[in-house]
PDB file of C-alpha atoms in Angstrom:
ATOM      1  CA  MET A  15       0.000   0.000   0.000  1.00  0.00           C
ATOM      2  CA  SER A  16       1.363   3.403  -0.988  1.00  0.00           C
ATOM      3  CA  ILE A  17       1.835   6.136   1.622  1.00  0.00           C
ATOM      4  CA  ASP A  18      -0.579   8.370  -0.268  1.00  0.00           C
ATOM      5  CA  LEU A  19      -3.324   5.727  -0.155  1.00  0.00           C
ATOM      6  CA  ALA A  20      -2.663   5.126   3.556  1.00  0.00           C
ATOM      7  CA  ASN A  21      -3.009   8.862   4.189  1.00  0.00           C
ATOM      8  CA  GLN A  22      -6.331   8.856   2.357  1.00  0.00           C
ATOM      9  CA  ILE A  23      -7.627   5.921   4.417  1.00  0.00           C
ATOM     10  CA  VAL A  24      -6.638   7.670   7.662  1.00  0.00           C
ATOM     11  CA  THR A  25      -8.440  10.811   6.465  1.00  0.00           C
ATOM     12  CA  GLY A  26     -11.546   8.752   5.694  1.00  0.00           C
ATOM     13  CA  LEU A  27     -11.382   7.032   9.071  1.00  0.00           C
ATOM     14  CA  LEU A  28     -11.194  10.349  10.945  1.00  0.00           C
ATOM     15  CA  THR A  29     -14.018  11.903   8.912  1.00  0.00           C
ATOM     16  CA  GLY A  30     -16.064   8.735   9.327  1.00  0.00           C
ATOM     17  CA  LEU A  31     -15.900   9.001  13.113  1.00  0.00           C
ATOM     18  CA  VAL A  32     -17.561  12.436  12.899  1.00  0.00           C
ATOM     19  CA  TYR A  33     -20.176  10.999  10.524  1.00  0.00           C
ATOM     20  CA  SER A  34     -20.723   8.249  13.084  1.00  0.00           C
ATOM     21  CA  LEU A  35     -21.583  10.733  15.816  1.00  0.00           C
ATOM     22  CA  MET A  36     -24.175  12.363  13.571  1.00  0.00           C
ATOM     23  CA  ALA A  37     -25.707   9.002  12.656  1.00  0.00           C
ATOM     24  CA  LEU A  38     -25.598   7.913  16.312  1.00  0.00           C
ATOM     25  CA  GLY A  39     -28.205  10.560  17.115  1.00  0.00           C
ATOM     26  CA  LEU A  40     -30.534   9.193  14.435  1.00  0.00           C
ATOM     27  CA  SER A  41     -30.005   5.638  15.613  1.00  0.00           C
ATOM     28  CA  VAL A  42     -30.643   6.497  19.280  1.00  0.00           C
ATOM     29  CA  ILE A  43     -33.904   8.297  18.463  1.00  0.00           C
ATOM     30  CA  PHE A  44     -35.215   5.478  16.282  1.00  0.00           C
ATOM     31  CA  GLY A  45     -34.023   2.768  18.666  1.00  0.00           C
ATOM     32  CA  VAL A  46     -36.076   4.183  21.532  1.00  0.00           C
ATOM     33  CA  VAL A  47     -38.858   6.433  20.207  1.00  0.00           C
ATOM     34  CA  ARG A  48     -39.345   4.395  16.999  1.00  0.00           C
ATOM     35  CA  VAL A  49     -39.667   7.604  14.992  1.00  0.00           C
ATOM     36  CA  VAL A  50     -37.415   8.179  11.978  1.00  0.00           C
ATOM     37  CA  ASN A  51     -36.194  11.768  12.113  1.00  0.00           C
ATOM     38  CA  PHE A  52     -36.337  12.954   8.520  1.00  0.00           C
ATOM     39  CA  ALA A  53     -35.142  16.386   9.686  1.00  0.00           C
ATOM     40  CA  HIS A  54     -31.886  14.941  11.027  1.00  0.00           C
ATOM     41  CA  GLY A  55     -29.584  16.479   8.421  1.00  0.00           C
ATOM     42  CA  GLU A  56     -31.361  19.809   8.619  1.00  0.00           C
ATOM     43  CA  MET A  57     -30.761  19.866  12.382  1.00  0.00           C
ATOM     44  CA  THR A  58     -27.091  19.082  11.701  1.00  0.00           C
ATOM     45  CA  ALA A  59     -26.961  22.021   9.295  1.00  0.00           C
ATOM     46  CA  LEU A  60     -28.479  24.271  11.978  1.00  0.00           C
ATOM     47  CA  ALA A  61     -25.705  23.198  14.360  1.00  0.00           C
ATOM     48  CA  MET A  62     -23.119  23.960  11.664  1.00  0.00           C
ATOM     49  CA  TYR A  63     -24.606  27.417  11.192  1.00  0.00           C
ATOM     50  CA  ALA A  64     -24.467  27.926  14.965  1.00  0.00           C
ATOM     51  CA  ALA A  65     -20.775  26.952  15.000  1.00  0.00           C
ATOM     52  CA  TRP A  66     -20.095  29.285  12.082  1.00  0.00           C
ATOM     53  CA  ALA A  67     -21.945  32.165  13.786  1.00  0.00           C
ATOM     54  CA  LEU A  68     -20.078  31.677  17.075  1.00  0.00           C
ATOM     55  CA  PHE A  69     -16.759  31.566  15.222  1.00  0.00           C
ATOM     56  CA  SER A  70     -17.468  34.527  12.927  1.00  0.00           C
ATOM     57  CA  TRP A  71     -19.100  36.830  15.459  1.00  0.00           C
ATOM     58  CA  LEU A  72     -17.389  35.852  18.726  1.00  0.00           C
ATOM     59  CA  GLU A  73     -14.228  34.142  17.378  1.00  0.00           C
ATOM     60  CA  LEU A  74     -15.178  31.081  19.405  1.00  0.00           C
ATOM     61  CA  ASP A  75     -13.444  27.876  18.318  1.00  0.00           C
ATOM     62  CA  PRO A  76     -16.026  25.199  17.360  1.00  0.00           C
ATOM     63  CA  LEU A  77     -14.401  22.783  19.816  1.00  0.00           C
ATOM     64  CA  ILE A  78     -15.038  25.262  22.636  1.00  0.00           C
ATOM     65  CA  GLY A  79     -18.509  26.179  21.412  1.00  0.00           C
ATOM     66  CA  LEU A  80     -19.459  22.508  21.000  1.00  0.00           C
ATOM     67  CA  PRO A  81     -21.025  22.069  24.490  1.00  0.00           C
ATOM     68  CA  LEU A  82     -23.198  25.154  24.014  1.00  0.00           C
ATOM     69  CA  ILE A  83     -24.357  24.016  20.567  1.00  0.00           C
ATOM     70  CA  ALA A  84     -25.084  20.516  21.861  1.00  0.00           C
ATOM     71  CA  LEU A  85     -27.097  22.006  24.717  1.00  0.00           C
ATOM     72  CA  LEU A  86     -29.096  24.202  22.322  1.00  0.00           C
ATOM     73  CA  LEU A  87     -29.855  21.231  20.082  1.00  0.00           C
ATOM     74  CA  PHE A  88     -30.814  19.144  23.137  1.00  0.00           C
ATOM     75  CA  ALA A  89     -33.352  21.835  24.048  1.00  0.00           C
ATOM     76  CA  LEU A  90     -34.624  21.963  20.454  1.00  0.00           C
ATOM     77  CA  GLY A  91     -35.017  18.184  20.296  1.00  0.00           C
ATOM     78  CA  TYR A  92     -36.703  18.023  23.718  1.00  0.00           C
ATOM     79  CA  VAL A  93     -39.223  20.729  22.773  1.00  0.00           C
ATOM     80  CA  MET A  94     -39.867  19.164  19.356  1.00  0.00           C
ATOM     81  CA  GLN A  95     -40.630  15.795  20.949  1.00  0.00           C
ATOM     82  CA  ARG A  96     -42.855  17.144  23.742  1.00  0.00           C
ATOM     83  CA  GLY A  97     -44.639  19.775  21.690  1.00  0.00           C
ATOM     84  CA  LEU A  98     -44.916  18.216  18.240  1.00  0.00           C
ATOM     85  CA  ILE A  99     -43.719  14.681  17.653  1.00  0.00           C
ATOM     86  CA  ASP A 100     -45.140  13.022  20.770  1.00  0.00           C
ATOM     87  CA  ALA A 101     -48.673  13.325  19.398  1.00  0.00           C
ATOM     88  CA  PHE A 102     -47.564  11.356  16.313  1.00  0.00           C
ATOM     89  CA  VAL A 103     -45.644   8.534  18.015  1.00  0.00           C
ATOM     90  CA  SER A 104     -48.629   6.178  17.829  1.00  0.00           C
ATOM     91  CA  LYS A 105     -49.788   7.448  14.423  1.00  0.00           C
ATOM     92  CA  PRO A 106     -49.138   5.609  11.130  1.00  0.00           C
ATOM     93  CA  GLU A 107     -45.586   5.914   9.809  1.00  0.00           C
ATOM     94  CA  HIS A 108     -46.624   7.919   6.756  1.00  0.00           C
ATOM     95  CA  MET A 109     -47.992  10.655   9.039  1.00  0.00           C
ATOM     96  CA  GLN A 110     -44.700  10.773  10.953  1.00  0.00           C
ATOM     97  CA  PHE A 111     -42.882  10.967   7.629  1.00  0.00           C
ATOM     98  CA  ILE A 112     -44.976  13.910   6.381  1.00  0.00           C
ATOM     99  CA  LEU A 113     -44.611  15.727   9.708  1.00  0.00           C
ATOM    100  CA  LEU A 114     -40.830  15.493   9.845  1.00  0.00           C
ATOM    101  CA  VAL A 115     -40.353  16.254   6.158  1.00  0.00           C
ATOM    102  CA  ALA A 116     -42.412  19.404   6.766  1.00  0.00           C
ATOM    103  CA  VAL A 117     -40.161  20.276   9.706  1.00  0.00           C
ATOM    104  CA  ALA A 118     -37.118  19.731   7.489  1.00  0.00           C
ATOM    105  CA  ILE A 119     -38.512  22.008   4.768  1.00  0.00           C
ATOM    106  CA  VAL A 120     -39.191  24.741   7.321  1.00  0.00           C
ATOM    107  CA  MET A 121     -35.601  24.459   8.591  1.00  0.00           C
ATOM    108  CA  VAL A 122     -34.097  24.593   5.082  1.00  0.00           C
ATOM    109  CA  ASN A 123     -36.110  27.641   4.078  1.00  0.00           C
ATOM    110  CA  GLY A 124     -35.489  29.295   7.456  1.00  0.00           C
ATOM    111  CA  SER A 125     -31.742  28.820   6.923  1.00  0.00           C
ATOM    112  CA  LEU A 126     -32.032  30.262   3.428  1.00  0.00           C
ATOM    113  CA  LEU A 127     -33.890  33.283   4.795  1.00  0.00           C
ATOM    114  CA  VAL A 128     -31.446  33.957   7.646  1.00  0.00           C
ATOM    115  CA  PHE A 129     -28.070  32.972   6.175  1.00  0.00           C
ATOM    116  CA  GLY A 130     -28.694  33.263   2.427  1.00  0.00           C
ATOM    117  CA  PRO A 131     -27.786  30.773  -0.307  1.00  0.00           C
ATOM    118  CA  ASP A 132     -23.987  31.142  -0.022  1.00  0.00           C
ATOM    119  CA  ALA A 133     -21.713  28.557   1.563  1.00  0.00           C
ATOM    120  CA  HIS A 134     -20.192  29.395   4.949  1.00  0.00           C
ATOM    121  CA  GLY A 135     -17.013  27.799   6.207  1.00  0.00           C
ATOM    122  CA  ILE A 136     -14.758  27.993   9.245  1.00  0.00           C
ATOM    123  CA  GLN A 137     -11.003  28.418   8.934  1.00  0.00           C
ATOM    124  CA  VAL A 138      -9.508  27.843  12.373  1.00  0.00           C
ATOM    125  CA  PRO A 139      -5.931  29.140  13.020  1.00  0.00           C
ATOM    126  CA  TYR A 140      -4.573  25.566  13.072  1.00  0.00           C
ATOM    127  CA  GLY A 141      -6.479  24.582   9.927  1.00  0.00           C
ATOM    128  CA  PHE A 142      -3.352  23.717   7.930  1.00  0.00           C
ATOM    129  CA  ASP A 143      -1.415  22.015  10.739  1.00  0.00           C
ATOM    130  CA  THR A 144      -0.532  18.346  10.455  1.00  0.00           C
ATOM    131  CA  TYR A 145       1.039  15.694  12.663  1.00  0.00           C
ATOM    132  CA  GLU A 146       3.685  13.320  11.390  1.00  0.00           C
ATOM    133  CA  VAL A 147       2.977   9.762  12.531  1.00  0.00           C
ATOM    134  CA  GLY A 148       5.721   7.681  11.018  1.00  0.00           C
ATOM    135  CA  PRO A 149       5.357   8.083   7.238  1.00  0.00           C
ATOM    136  CA  LEU A 150       1.780   9.383   7.595  1.00  0.00           C
ATOM    137  CA  LEU A 151       0.632  13.010   7.686  1.00  0.00           C
ATOM    138  CA  VAL A 152      -2.452  13.411   9.878  1.00  0.00           C
ATOM    139  CA  ASP A 153      -4.566  16.531   9.520  1.00  0.00           C
ATOM    140  CA  LYS A 154      -4.829  18.231  12.936  1.00  0.00           C
ATOM    141  CA  VAL A 155      -8.410  19.481  12.491  1.00  0.00           C
ATOM    142  CA  ARG A 156      -9.707  16.049  11.459  1.00  0.00           C
ATOM    143  CA  LEU A 157      -7.800  14.355  14.261  1.00  0.00           C
ATOM    144  CA  LEU A 158      -9.220  16.710  16.907  1.00  0.00           C
ATOM    145  CA  ALA A 159     -12.730  16.358  15.469  1.00  0.00           C
ATOM    146  CA  ALA A 160     -12.457  12.563  15.390  1.00  0.00           C
ATOM    147  CA  VAL A 161     -11.125  12.349  18.956  1.00  0.00           C
ATOM    148  CA  ALA A 162     -13.955  14.587  20.171  1.00  0.00           C
ATOM    149  CA  ALA A 163     -16.539  12.509  18.280  1.00  0.00           C
ATOM    150  CA  LEU A 164     -15.131   9.265  19.676  1.00  0.00           C
ATOM    151  CA  ALA A 165     -15.079  10.657  23.226  1.00  0.00           C
ATOM    152  CA  ILE A 166     -18.695  11.853  22.980  1.00  0.00           C
ATOM    153  CA  SER A 167     -19.792   8.501  21.552  1.00  0.00           C
ATOM    154  CA  GLY A 168     -18.049   6.714  24.429  1.00  0.00           C
ATOM    155  CA  LEU A 169     -19.682   8.972  27.015  1.00  0.00           C
ATOM    156  CA  LEU A 170     -23.071   8.324  25.437  1.00  0.00           C
ATOM    157  CA  MET A 171     -22.599   4.567  25.684  1.00  0.00           C
ATOM    158  CA  LEU A 172     -21.511   4.896  29.318  1.00  0.00           C
ATOM    159  CA  PHE A 173     -24.613   7.036  29.976  1.00  0.00           C
ATOM    160  CA  PHE A 174     -26.930   4.336  28.641  1.00  0.00           C
ATOM    161  CA  ARG A 175     -25.146   1.558  30.515  1.00  0.00           C
ATOM    162  CA  HIS A 176     -24.437   3.081  33.918  1.00  0.00           C
ATOM    163  CA  THR A 177     -26.988   5.804  34.727  1.00  0.00           C
ATOM    164  CA  MET A 178     -30.529   5.353  36.012  1.00  0.00           C
ATOM    165  CA  THR A 179     -31.946   7.536  33.239  1.00  0.00           C
ATOM    166  CA  GLY A 180     -29.982   5.629  30.628  1.00  0.00           C
ATOM    167  CA  LYS A 181     -31.205   2.282  31.970  1.00  0.00           C
ATOM    168  CA  ALA A 182     -34.794   3.589  32.045  1.00  0.00           C
ATOM    169  CA  ILE A 183     -34.489   4.680  28.409  1.00  0.00           C
ATOM    170  CA  ARG A 184     -33.139   1.256  27.479  1.00  0.00           C
ATOM    171  CA  ALA A 185     -36.064  -0.344  29.314  1.00  0.00           C
ATOM    172  CA  CYS A 186     -38.464   1.713  27.168  1.00  0.00           C
ATOM    173  CA  ALA A 187     -36.652   0.559  24.051  1.00  0.00           C
ATOM    174  CA  ASP A 188     -36.607  -3.115  25.075  1.00  0.00           C
ATOM    175  CA  ASN A 189     -40.120  -3.479  26.520  1.00  0.00           C
ATOM    176  CA  LEU A 190     -42.446  -0.490  26.307  1.00  0.00           C
ATOM    177  CA  VAL A 191     -45.371  -2.224  28.041  1.00  0.00           C
ATOM    178  CA  GLY A 192     -43.152  -3.388  30.878  1.00  0.00           C
ATOM    179  CA  ALA A 193     -41.722   0.110  31.269  1.00  0.00           C
ATOM    180  CA  LYS A 194     -45.222   1.518  31.622  1.00  0.00           C
ATOM    181  CA  VAL A 195     -46.213  -1.199  34.089  1.00  0.00           C
ATOM    182  CA  ILE A 196     -43.358  -0.349  36.469  1.00  0.00           C
ATOM    183  CA  GLY A 197     -44.322   3.340  36.333  1.00  0.00           C
ATOM    184  CA  LEU A 198     -41.686   4.873  34.096  1.00  0.00           C
ATOM    185  CA  ASN A 199     -42.667   8.251  32.625  1.00  0.00           C
ATOM    186  CA  VAL A 200     -42.363   7.173  29.008  1.00  0.00           C
ATOM    187  CA  LYS A 201     -43.254  10.541  27.490  1.00  0.00           C
ATOM    188  CA  GLN A 202     -40.583  12.258  29.547  1.00  0.00           C
ATOM    189  CA  LEU A 203     -38.009   9.605  28.658  1.00  0.00           C
ATOM    190  CA  TYR A 204     -38.912   9.876  24.965  1.00  0.00           C
ATOM    191  CA  ALA A 205     -38.331  13.641  25.130  1.00  0.00           C
ATOM    192  CA  VAL A 206     -34.986  13.164  26.890  1.00  0.00           C
ATOM    193  CA  THR A 207     -34.000  10.580  24.268  1.00  0.00           C
ATOM    194  CA  PHE A 208     -34.926  12.879  21.402  1.00  0.00           C
ATOM    195  CA  GLY A 209     -32.957  15.615  23.157  1.00  0.00           C
ATOM    196  CA  ILE A 210     -29.912  13.353  23.515  1.00  0.00           C
ATOM    197  CA  GLY A 211     -30.093  12.345  19.862  1.00  0.00           C
ATOM    198  CA  SER A 212     -30.346  16.006  18.910  1.00  0.00           C
ATOM    199  CA  ALA A 213     -27.403  16.875  21.178  1.00  0.00           C
ATOM    200  CA  CYS A 214     -25.342  14.302  19.241  1.00  0.00           C
ATOM    201  CA  VAL A 215     -26.413  16.119  16.078  1.00  0.00           C
ATOM    202  CA  GLY A 216     -25.365  19.433  17.633  1.00  0.00           C
ATOM    203  CA  ALA A 217     -21.944  18.113  18.581  1.00  0.00           C
ATOM    204  CA  ALA A 218     -21.461  16.485  15.178  1.00  0.00           C
ATOM    205  CA  GLY A 219     -22.541  19.683  13.431  1.00  0.00           C
ATOM    206  CA  ALA A 220     -20.000  21.731  15.382  1.00  0.00           C
ATOM    207  CA  LEU A 221     -17.265  19.293  14.347  1.00  0.00           C
ATOM    208  CA  LEU A 222     -18.406  19.008  10.726  1.00  0.00           C
ATOM    209  CA  ALA A 223     -18.356  22.806  10.425  1.00  0.00           C
ATOM    210  CA  MET A 224     -14.561  22.601  10.746  1.00  0.00           C
ATOM    211  CA  LEU A 225     -14.373  20.076   7.876  1.00  0.00           C
ATOM    212  CA  ILE A 226     -16.929  21.177   5.285  1.00  0.00           C
ATOM    213  CA  ASP A 227     -18.854  24.319   4.339  1.00  0.00           C
ATOM    214  CA  VAL A 228     -22.533  24.655   5.206  1.00  0.00           C
ATOM    215  CA  MET A 229     -25.347  25.974   3.010  1.00  0.00           C
ATOM    216  CA  PRO A 230     -29.131  25.476   3.075  1.00  0.00           C
ATOM    217  CA  SER A 231     -28.903  22.490   0.725  1.00  0.00           C
ATOM    218  CA  SER A 232     -26.516  20.750   3.122  1.00  0.00           C
ATOM    219  CA  GLY A 233     -29.448  19.562   5.266  1.00  0.00           C
ATOM    220  CA  PRO A 234     -31.031  17.081   2.810  1.00  0.00           C
ATOM    221  CA  GLU A 235     -27.572  15.787   1.824  1.00  0.00           C
ATOM    222  CA  LEU A 236     -26.661  15.153   5.464  1.00  0.00           C
ATOM    223  CA  THR A 237     -30.028  13.491   6.106  1.00  0.00           C
ATOM    224  CA  MET A 238     -29.350  11.090   3.238  1.00  0.00           C
ATOM    225  CA  LEU A 239     -25.813  10.469   4.517  1.00  0.00           C
ATOM    226  CA  ALA A 240     -27.090   9.690   8.025  1.00  0.00           C
ATOM    227  CA  PHE A 241     -29.689   7.267   6.633  1.00  0.00           C
ATOM    228  CA  ILE A 242     -27.094   5.423   4.565  1.00  0.00           C
ATOM    229  CA  ILE A 243     -24.848   5.072   7.619  1.00  0.00           C
ATOM    230  CA  VAL A 244     -27.516   3.773  10.003  1.00  0.00           C
ATOM    231  CA  ILE A 245     -28.976   1.374   7.420  1.00  0.00           C
ATOM    232  CA  VAL A 246     -25.518   0.011   6.615  1.00  0.00           C
ATOM    233  CA  GLY A 247     -24.679  -0.305  10.313  1.00  0.00           C
ATOM    234  CA  GLY A 248     -28.134  -1.432  11.447  1.00  0.00           C
ATOM    235  CA  LEU A 249     -30.978   0.905  12.352  1.00  0.00           C
ATOM    236  CA  GLY A 250     -31.165   1.293  16.127  1.00  0.00           C
ATOM    237  CA  SER A 251     -27.646  -0.091  16.760  1.00  0.00           C
ATOM    238  CA  MET A 252     -25.172   2.356  18.325  1.00  0.00           C
ATOM    239  CA  GLY A 253     -22.211   0.169  17.395  1.00  0.00           C
ATOM    240  CA  GLY A 254     -23.617  -0.138  13.906  1.00  0.00           C
ATOM    241  CA  ALA A 255     -23.745   3.648  13.543  1.00  0.00           C
ATOM    242  CA  LEU A 256     -20.063   3.849  14.462  1.00  0.00           C
ATOM    243  CA  LEU A 257     -19.097   1.088  12.030  1.00  0.00           C
ATOM    244  CA  GLY A 258     -21.285   2.482   9.254  1.00  0.00           C
ATOM    245  CA  GLY A 259     -19.827   5.967   9.627  1.00  0.00           C
ATOM    246  CA  ILE A 260     -16.271   4.680   9.368  1.00  0.00           C
ATOM    247  CA  LEU A 261     -17.092   2.554   6.299  1.00  0.00           C
ATOM    248  CA  ILE A 262     -18.796   5.437   4.512  1.00  0.00           C
ATOM    249  CA  GLY A 263     -16.015   7.870   5.450  1.00  0.00           C
ATOM    250  CA  ILE A 264     -13.348   5.566   4.021  1.00  0.00           C
ATOM    251  CA  SER A 265     -15.413   4.763   0.919  1.00  0.00           C
ATOM    252  CA  GLU A 266     -15.759   8.482   0.147  1.00  0.00           C
ATOM    253  CA  VAL A 267     -12.002   9.123   0.166  1.00  0.00           C
ATOM    254  CA  LEU A 268     -11.305   5.952  -1.817  1.00  0.00           C
ATOM    255  CA  ALA A 269     -13.812   7.120  -4.443  1.00  0.00           C
ATOM    256  CA  GLY A 270     -11.943  10.407  -4.679  1.00  0.00           C
ATOM    257  CA  TYR A 271      -8.555   8.682  -4.767  1.00  0.00           C
ATOM    258  CA  PHE A 272      -9.306   6.065  -7.418  1.00  0.00           C
ATOM    259  CA  LEU A 273     -11.956   7.902  -9.462  1.00  0.00           C
ATOM    260  CA  MET A 274     -13.106  11.434  -8.625  1.00  0.00           C
ATOM    261  CA  PRO A 275     -14.541  13.124  -5.499  1.00  0.00           C
ATOM    262  CA  SER A 276     -17.897  13.766  -7.153  1.00  0.00           C
ATOM    263  CA  MET A 277     -18.443   9.986  -7.309  1.00  0.00           C
ATOM    264  CA  LYS A 278     -18.268   9.487  -3.546  1.00  0.00           C
ATOM    265  CA  SER A 279     -22.044   9.213  -3.258  1.00  0.00           C
ATOM    266  CA  MET A 280     -22.040   6.406  -5.819  1.00  0.00           C
ATOM    267  CA  PHE A 281     -19.689   4.378  -3.601  1.00  0.00           C
ATOM    268  CA  SER A 282     -21.865   5.034  -0.543  1.00  0.00           C
ATOM    269  CA  PHE A 283     -25.026   3.911  -2.332  1.00  0.00           C
ATOM    270  CA  ALA A 284     -23.225   0.855  -3.718  1.00  0.00           C
ATOM    271  CA  ILE A 285     -22.344  -0.199  -0.157  1.00  0.00           C
ATOM    272  CA  LEU A 286     -25.938   0.449   0.887  1.00  0.00           C
ATOM    273  CA  ILE A 287     -27.289  -1.757  -1.922  1.00  0.00           C
ATOM    274  CA  LEU A 288     -24.854  -4.568  -1.092  1.00  0.00           C
ATOM    275  CA  VAL A 289     -25.818  -4.490   2.581  1.00  0.00           C
ATOM    276  CA  LEU A 290     -29.540  -4.472   1.772  1.00  0.00           C
ATOM    277  CA  ILE A 291     -29.070  -7.530  -0.453  1.00  0.00           C
ATOM    278  CA  LEU A 292     -26.707  -9.535   1.731  1.00  0.00           C
ATOM    279  CA  ARG A 293     -27.713  -8.441   5.251  1.00  0.00           C
ATOM    280  CA  PRO A 294     -30.953  -6.392   5.225  1.00  0.00           C
ATOM    281  CA  GLN A 295     -30.882  -5.753   8.973  1.00  0.00           C
ATOM    282  CA  GLY A 296     -27.505  -3.989   8.670  1.00  0.00           C
ATOM    283  CA  LEU A 297     -24.016  -5.124   9.609  1.00  0.00           C
ATOM    284  CA  MET A 298     -24.707  -4.994  13.361  1.00  0.00           C
ATOM    285  CA  GLY A 299     -28.507  -4.918  13.364  1.00  0.00           C
ATOM    286  CA  ALA A 300     -30.579  -7.646  15.035  1.00  0.00           C
ATOM    287  CA  ARG A 301     -32.405 -10.059  12.740  1.00  0.00           C
ATOM    288  CA  LYS A 302     -36.210  -9.888  13.238  1.00  0.00           C
TER     289      LYS A 302
END
């Protein structure tokens, strides 16, 4: 393997870890609330705009502004679930689909109205720094973003495994009737779950803003990317979201290396089709 190809694979791995965090939010929400958030990418774009605004107006590094953005998105997700989506949880799936597509359209057009059609990017002072790891050159921004994404993903898994709220949320996901029987406040836990999934989106958006530009059309593209990742990894599987993000991240850079960057989506969809044919439940999804 050439050094150049190895560098590309490392770049894809680091980018994929940030993708994983974004997809993790979608997977958590579906795994518990059983609602597919079709506004997921649009919420990611909102977080990217927030990171850009904090950097441009207050010169706040996205890594420092990340907790604030995650908190804002948690609040947005919590309010959306309690005030809007909760009434549709027991409705037919097509009604949930229409509702969340409408929310996504509102977000896209709101972004267009506020920020305009132009792309906005963040150029941090260390944007061109690299680390030498043996023969490899590792981009500092991608490395920091990937480490942050991995740390947040790890904290989220610890939250679900070792906290009372996390265990209660898992109980709702595993056995909803049983959770109601023992007196768990399911509506409250659903709202907290949607908030946590949205906070993941907020954190991922802050990190992605350091890697790619944001524009109103970024939302639908990121929604599609998140869906590909969670379907490849297994819808509702946190580990699957991590694996799917890494696979898609590496496939994108390999498409650019061997063919051309504009063909990266073709590689992603090819992986999606293969997984749907060979393992429809996803690489780490449970067979039903």
